[in-house]
Amino acid sequence: MGRLEGKIAIVTGSSSGIGKTTAEVFAREGATVVLVARREERLREVKAWIAAVGGAADYVVADLADRAECDRVVETVIAKFGRIDVLVNNAGIPDRHMPTTRTSDELWDRVVAVDLTSVFHLCRATLKHMETRGSGSIVNISSIGARGLAGAAYSSAKAGLLALTRNIAIQFAGKGIRCNATLPGPTPTELNTPEALATFDPEMPAVTARHFDLSVPEADTFDQAAAILFFASDESKAMTGQCLTVDNGATL
Ligand code: NAP
């Protein structure tokens, strides 16, 4: 308890899955958590749950595919709380494992907009404030898909996220601002329910499955939140530009 005491933390994609668990864990560790996603009813429920266990949370409804919305999220948090100590870029959408040959322009643009460009916009807006204070921790949620183990758009966006993470880390090394990434392996959330999996491309899941051990148990959202908390907190204060895979060893 108390590993994020007094911190102001934005967690995007916190209406469900890994982001929701991360927001709840952060609040238990003393952070004031700002929840961000599109579904307001879900955000209201997460905020109420955090309040019920004695934590502090607020939310901003936003579609992060829109640059102006990303800027508005940051401006709203600064106006209300005066600073941002932690930014977790977790919001993401899948590409249904669509290979290059079957990826439409629309699918590519949408996945890259949400999974990569929104992170650039949020980081750029947030770093201006972190730079003024000379402190802050950014955690980007990539994926084992960054190794090509998903569809073309998702794999590319998640790999781009790793380069962005390292680039920010290099710029701010030794200046009090850190940027790290986690790479979740398969984790049961709304992203991969049986209904969602039924919409996946028929070819790619079998192809990519040859590259990791399906007999290994899946990590859960608390496993993912633990790694994100580690990078968000001062326990990792000497680490920046690092990428941590959380998959029970499935891709070793
Ligand atoms: P999830 O339960 O579907 O959560 C995705 C979150 O992103 C939701 O809160 C969703 O909220 C939000 N989101 C999606 N599009 C958005 C947009 N345009 N604007 C704002 N928020 C948006 O899936 P998850 O598994 O927890 O995924 C979290 C992250 O982990 C993602 O980046 C994903 O790529 C990554 N990941 C997951 C797995 C896995 O197996 N689960 C594996 C590797 C990586 P709204 O719909 O309310 O907007």
Short mmCIF file of C-alpha atoms and ligand atoms in Angstrom, two decimals:
data_model
loop_
_atom_site.label_atom_id
_atom_site.label_comp_id
_atom_site.label_asym_id
_atom_site.label_seq_id
_atom_site.Cartn_x
_atom_site.Cartn_y
_atom_site.Cartn_z
CA MET A 1 0.00 0.00 0.00
CA GLY A 2 1.08 3.60 -0.60
CA ARG A 3 3.44 3.04 -3.53
CA LEU A 4 1.70 5.87 -5.44
CA GLU A 5 0.70 8.00 -2.43
CA GLY A 6 -0.33 11.50 -3.49
CA LYS A 7 0.30 10.89 -7.20
CA ILE A 8 -2.02 12.08 -9.97
CA ALA A 9 -2.28 9.24 -12.50
CA ILE A 10 -4.07 9.09 -15.85
CA VAL A 11 -5.00 5.55 -16.95
CA THR A 12 -6.47 5.38 -20.45
CA GLY A 13 -8.75 2.52 -21.46
CA SER A 14 -9.86 2.11 -17.84
CA SER A 15 -13.51 1.24 -18.54
CA SER A 16 -12.58 -2.46 -18.79
CA GLY A 17 -9.86 -5.11 -18.73
CA ILE A 18 -6.23 -4.32 -17.91
CA GLY A 19 -6.87 -0.57 -17.58
CA LYS A 20 -9.76 -1.06 -15.13
CA THR A 21 -7.69 -3.37 -12.90
CA THR A 22 -4.71 -1.00 -13.13
CA ALA A 23 -6.88 1.96 -12.07
CA GLU A 24 -8.20 0.00 -9.10
CA VAL A 25 -4.70 -1.13 -8.06
CA PHE A 26 -3.33 2.44 -8.43
CA ALA A 27 -6.14 3.82 -6.25
CA ARG A 28 -5.41 1.22 -3.56
CA GLU A 29 -1.77 2.39 -3.70
CA GLY A 30 -2.78 5.96 -2.89
CA ALA A 31 -3.02 7.57 -6.34
CA THR A 32 -5.79 9.87 -7.48
CA VAL A 33 -6.70 8.12 -10.72
CA VAL A 34 -8.16 9.85 -13.77
CA LEU A 35 -10.04 7.27 -15.83
CA VAL A 36 -10.30 7.80 -19.60
CA ALA A 37 -12.40 5.92 -22.19
CA ARG A 38 -15.49 6.38 -24.36
CA ARG A 39 -18.12 4.48 -22.33
CA GLU A 40 -19.21 6.90 -19.60
CA GLU A 41 -21.44 4.43 -17.75
CA ARG A 42 -18.49 2.06 -17.30
CA LEU A 43 -16.23 4.89 -16.12
CA ARG A 44 -18.88 5.95 -13.62
CA GLU A 45 -19.00 2.37 -12.26
CA VAL A 46 -15.20 2.15 -11.91
CA LYS A 47 -15.11 5.56 -10.19
CA ALA A 48 -17.85 4.45 -7.77
CA TRP A 49 -16.06 1.17 -7.00
CA ILE A 50 -12.82 3.04 -6.25
CA ALA A 51 -14.69 5.48 -3.99
CA ALA A 52 -16.36 2.56 -2.19
CA VAL A 53 -12.97 1.12 -1.21
CA GLY A 54 -11.77 4.53 0.00
CA GLY A 55 -9.81 5.55 -3.11
CA ALA A 56 -9.93 8.72 -5.21
CA ALA A 57 -10.91 8.78 -8.88
CA ASP A 58 -12.32 11.04 -11.52
CA TYR A 59 -12.99 10.45 -15.21
CA VAL A 60 -12.84 12.15 -18.58
CA VAL A 61 -14.90 10.71 -21.44
CA ALA A 62 -12.87 10.89 -24.66
CA ASP A 63 -12.33 9.20 -28.00
CA LEU A 64 -8.54 9.12 -28.12
CA ALA A 65 -8.50 8.54 -31.88
CA ASP A 66 -9.09 12.31 -32.09
CA ARG A 67 -6.02 14.47 -31.40
CA ALA A 68 -8.10 17.32 -29.96
CA GLU A 69 -9.62 14.86 -27.47
CA CYS A 70 -6.14 13.78 -26.33
CA ASP A 71 -5.16 17.41 -25.73
CA ARG A 72 -8.46 18.02 -23.92
CA VAL A 73 -7.83 15.10 -21.55
CA VAL A 74 -4.46 16.53 -20.53
CA GLU A 75 -5.79 20.11 -20.21
CA THR A 76 -8.71 18.90 -18.09
CA VAL A 77 -6.46 17.01 -15.69
CA ILE A 78 -4.01 19.93 -15.38
CA ALA A 79 -6.88 22.38 -14.78
CA LYS A 80 -8.38 20.18 -12.07
CA PHE A 81 -5.31 18.66 -10.36
CA GLY A 82 -2.44 20.97 -11.38
CA ARG A 83 -0.08 18.20 -12.48
CA ILE A 84 0.30 14.70 -13.97
CA ASP A 85 2.72 12.35 -12.20
CA VAL A 86 1.88 9.16 -14.09
CA LEU A 87 0.46 8.55 -17.56
CA VAL A 88 -0.53 4.98 -18.48
CA ASN A 89 -1.29 4.66 -22.19
CA ASN A 90 -3.36 1.49 -22.12
CA ALA A 91 -6.34 2.16 -24.44
CA GLY A 92 -6.15 -0.09 -27.46
CA ILE A 93 -8.15 -1.94 -30.07
CA PRO A 94 -7.37 -5.22 -31.86
CA ASP A 95 -7.13 -5.75 -35.62
CA ARG A 96 -8.72 -9.21 -35.55
CA HIS A 97 -5.35 -10.70 -36.62
CA MET A 98 -5.86 -9.38 -40.15
CA PRO A 99 -2.74 -10.05 -42.27
CA THR A 100 -1.29 -7.39 -44.59
CA THR A 101 -3.03 -8.89 -47.64
CA ARG A 102 -6.49 -8.51 -46.03
CA THR A 103 -6.00 -5.25 -44.09
CA SER A 104 -8.19 -2.44 -45.44
CA ASP A 105 -7.07 1.19 -45.34
CA GLU A 106 -9.85 1.87 -42.84
CA LEU A 107 -8.73 -0.89 -40.45
CA TRP A 108 -5.07 0.20 -40.67
CA ASP A 109 -5.94 3.87 -40.05
CA ARG A 110 -8.23 3.14 -37.11
CA VAL A 111 -5.85 0.73 -35.34
CA VAL A 112 -2.83 2.98 -35.82
CA ALA A 113 -4.85 6.03 -34.68
CA VAL A 114 -5.94 4.39 -31.41
CA ASP A 115 -2.96 2.15 -30.63
CA LEU A 116 -0.08 4.44 -31.64
CA THR A 117 -0.98 7.99 -32.69
CA SER A 118 -3.13 8.65 -29.61
CA VAL A 119 -0.17 7.69 -27.42
CA PHE A 120 2.06 10.17 -29.27
CA HIS A 121 -0.55 12.91 -28.78
CA LEU A 122 -1.03 12.15 -25.08
CA CYS A 123 2.71 11.90 -24.43
CA ARG A 124 3.45 15.16 -26.26
CA ALA A 125 0.79 17.08 -24.34
CA THR A 126 1.72 15.51 -20.97
CA LEU A 127 5.49 15.87 -21.37
CA LYS A 128 5.17 19.66 -21.63
CA HIS A 129 3.88 19.64 -18.05
CA MET A 130 6.21 16.91 -16.77
CA GLU A 131 9.17 18.81 -18.25
CA THR A 132 8.28 21.95 -16.31
CA ARG A 133 8.29 19.98 -13.05
CA GLY A 134 11.20 17.72 -13.97
CA SER A 135 9.39 14.56 -12.94
CA GLY A 136 6.95 11.97 -14.23
CA SER A 137 6.53 8.37 -15.29
CA ILE A 138 4.92 7.20 -18.53
CA VAL A 139 4.00 3.55 -19.05
CA ASN A 140 2.97 2.42 -22.52
CA ILE A 141 1.06 -0.83 -22.96
CA SER A 142 2.38 -2.59 -26.03
CA SER A 143 1.88 -6.31 -26.72
CA ILE A 144 3.73 -9.48 -27.63
CA GLY A 145 2.03 -8.66 -30.96
CA ALA A 146 4.86 -6.11 -31.40
CA ARG A 147 6.94 -9.11 -32.55
CA GLY A 148 4.57 -9.62 -35.47
CA LEU A 149 2.35 -12.07 -33.57
CA ALA A 150 -1.00 -10.44 -34.44
CA GLY A 151 -2.36 -8.74 -37.56
CA ALA A 152 -0.39 -6.23 -39.65
CA ALA A 153 -1.86 -3.04 -38.19
CA TYR A 154 -1.83 -4.07 -34.53
CA SER A 155 1.68 -5.56 -34.73
CA SER A 156 2.99 -2.42 -36.43
CA ALA A 157 1.30 -0.03 -34.01
CA LYS A 158 2.50 -1.95 -30.95
CA ALA A 159 6.06 -2.16 -32.33
CA GLY A 160 5.96 1.58 -33.05
CA LEU A 161 4.97 2.11 -29.43
CA LEU A 162 8.20 0.45 -28.29
CA ALA A 163 10.27 2.82 -30.44
CA LEU A 164 8.31 5.83 -29.15
CA THR A 165 8.89 4.60 -25.57
CA ARG A 166 12.62 4.35 -26.09
CA ASN A 167 12.77 7.67 -27.93
CA ILE A 168 11.06 9.51 -25.06
CA ALA A 169 13.27 7.69 -22.56
CA ILE A 170 16.42 8.76 -24.44
CA GLN A 171 15.29 12.41 -24.61
CA PHE A 172 14.56 12.60 -20.88
CA ALA A 173 17.19 10.24 -19.42
CA GLY A 174 18.59 11.75 -16.22
CA LYS A 175 16.00 14.55 -16.25
CA GLY A 176 13.49 12.97 -13.85
CA ILE A 177 11.06 11.76 -16.51
CA ARG A 178 10.91 8.05 -17.32
CA CYS A 179 9.14 6.13 -20.06
CA ASN A 180 8.79 2.33 -20.07
CA ALA A 181 6.54 -0.25 -21.71
CA THR A 182 4.90 -3.54 -20.88
CA LEU A 183 4.14 -6.27 -23.43
CA PRO A 184 1.17 -8.31 -22.24
CA GLY A 185 0.69 -11.81 -23.55
CA PRO A 186 -2.83 -13.26 -23.93
CA THR A 187 -4.89 -11.99 -20.99
CA PRO A 188 -8.64 -12.66 -20.63
CA THR A 189 -10.47 -9.35 -21.23
CA GLU A 190 -13.19 -8.04 -23.55
CA LEU A 191 -10.55 -7.88 -26.27
CA ASN A 192 -10.47 -11.67 -26.63
CA THR A 193 -13.83 -13.08 -25.54
CA PRO A 194 -15.04 -16.12 -27.53
CA GLU A 195 -17.37 -13.75 -29.43
CA ALA A 196 -14.45 -11.44 -30.28
CA LEU A 197 -12.22 -14.36 -31.28
CA ALA A 198 -14.93 -15.61 -33.64
CA THR A 199 -14.47 -12.43 -35.71
CA PHE A 200 -10.69 -12.98 -36.12
CA ASP A 201 -9.11 -13.72 -39.48
CA PRO A 202 -9.20 -17.53 -40.04
CA GLU A 203 -5.54 -17.85 -41.10
CA MET A 204 -3.37 -15.72 -38.82
CA PRO A 205 -4.15 -17.05 -35.32
CA ALA A 206 -2.98 -20.52 -36.37
CA VAL A 207 0.14 -19.08 -38.02
CA THR A 208 1.12 -16.86 -35.08
CA ALA A 209 0.34 -19.65 -32.58
CA ARG A 210 3.34 -21.54 -33.94
CA HIS A 211 5.52 -18.84 -32.34
CA PHE A 212 4.40 -19.16 -28.75
CA ASP A 213 3.61 -21.85 -26.23
CA LEU A 214 -0.16 -22.17 -25.93
CA SER A 215 0.16 -24.67 -23.06
CA VAL A 216 1.43 -21.93 -20.73
CA PRO A 217 -1.38 -20.47 -18.56
CA GLU A 218 -2.55 -16.98 -19.46
CA ALA A 219 -1.56 -14.03 -17.28
CA ASP A 220 -4.49 -12.18 -15.69
CA THR A 221 -5.23 -8.47 -15.45
CA PHE A 222 -3.63 -8.28 -11.96
CA ASP A 223 -0.38 -9.69 -13.38
CA GLN A 224 -0.49 -6.93 -16.00
CA ALA A 225 -1.33 -4.24 -13.42
CA ALA A 226 1.57 -5.36 -11.20
CA ALA A 227 4.09 -4.68 -13.97
CA ILE A 228 2.46 -1.34 -14.82
CA LEU A 229 2.50 -0.34 -11.12
CA PHE A 230 6.19 -1.22 -10.90
CA PHE A 231 7.07 1.12 -13.79
CA ALA A 232 4.71 3.84 -12.50
CA SER A 233 6.18 3.81 -8.98
CA ASP A 234 9.55 4.95 -7.66
CA GLU A 235 10.57 1.30 -7.20
CA SER A 236 11.72 1.45 -10.83
CA LYS A 237 13.23 4.95 -10.49
CA ALA A 238 16.51 3.84 -12.11
CA MET A 239 14.74 2.27 -15.10
CA THR A 240 13.75 3.97 -18.31
CA GLY A 241 13.36 2.85 -21.91
CA GLN A 242 12.68 -0.70 -20.70
CA CYS A 243 10.17 -3.20 -22.09
CA LEU A 244 8.75 -5.89 -19.81
CA THR A 245 6.96 -8.93 -21.25
CA VAL A 246 4.17 -10.32 -19.03
CA ASP A 247 3.12 -13.65 -20.55
CA ASN A 248 4.17 -16.43 -18.13
CA GLY A 249 7.02 -17.20 -20.50
CA ALA A 250 4.82 -18.11 -23.46
CA THR A 251 7.10 -16.32 -25.94
CA LEU A 252 10.48 -17.34 -24.49
P1 NAP B 1 -10.29 -4.11 -23.33
O1 NAP B 1 -10.89 -4.71 -22.11
O2 NAP B 1 -11.01 -4.20 -24.62
O3 NAP B 1 -9.90 -2.61 -22.99
C1 NAP B 1 -9.60 -1.67 -23.99
C2 NAP B 1 -9.83 -0.29 -23.40
O4 NAP B 1 -9.48 0.70 -24.38
C3 NAP B 1 -11.28 -0.06 -23.01
O5 NAP B 1 -11.33 0.58 -21.77
C4 NAP B 1 -11.80 0.85 -24.11
O6 NAP B 1 -12.79 1.71 -23.58
C5 NAP B 1 -10.53 1.66 -24.45
N1 NAP B 1 -10.58 2.24 -25.79
C6 NAP B 1 -10.65 1.59 -26.98
N2 NAP B 1 -10.72 2.49 -27.98
C7 NAP B 1 -10.69 3.72 -27.41
C8 NAP B 1 -10.75 5.04 -27.93
N3 NAP B 1 -10.85 5.28 -29.25
N4 NAP B 1 -10.72 6.07 -27.07
C9 NAP B 1 -10.63 5.85 -25.73
N5 NAP B 1 -10.56 4.62 -25.19
C10 NAP B 1 -10.59 3.57 -26.02
O7 NAP B 1 -8.86 -4.80 -23.65
P2 NAP B 1 -7.56 -5.05 -22.76
O8 NAP B 1 -7.12 -6.42 -23.04
O9 NAP B 1 -7.76 -4.63 -21.34
O10 NAP B 1 -6.53 -4.07 -23.49
C11 NAP B 1 -5.77 -3.10 -22.82
C12 NAP B 1 -4.44 -2.93 -23.55
O11 NAP B 1 -3.69 -4.13 -23.43
C13 NAP B 1 -4.60 -2.66 -25.04
O12 NAP B 1 -3.68 -1.67 -25.45
C14 NAP B 1 -4.25 -3.98 -25.67
O13 NAP B 1 -3.75 -3.85 -26.97
C15 NAP B 1 -3.21 -4.50 -24.70
N6 NAP B 1 -3.01 -5.95 -24.77
C16 NAP B 1 -4.00 -6.81 -24.37
C17 NAP B 1 -3.78 -8.18 -24.46
C18 NAP B 1 -4.85 -9.17 -24.07
O14 NAP B 1 -4.68 -10.37 -24.35
N7 NAP B 1 -5.91 -8.77 -23.40
C19 NAP B 1 -2.57 -8.67 -24.94
C20 NAP B 1 -1.59 -7.77 -25.34
C21 NAP B 1 -1.81 -6.41 -25.24
P3 NAP B 1 -14.12 2.22 -24.35
O15 NAP B 1 -14.56 1.11 -25.26
O16 NAP B 1 -15.06 2.52 -23.24
O17 NAP B 1 -13.65 3.44 -25.09
#
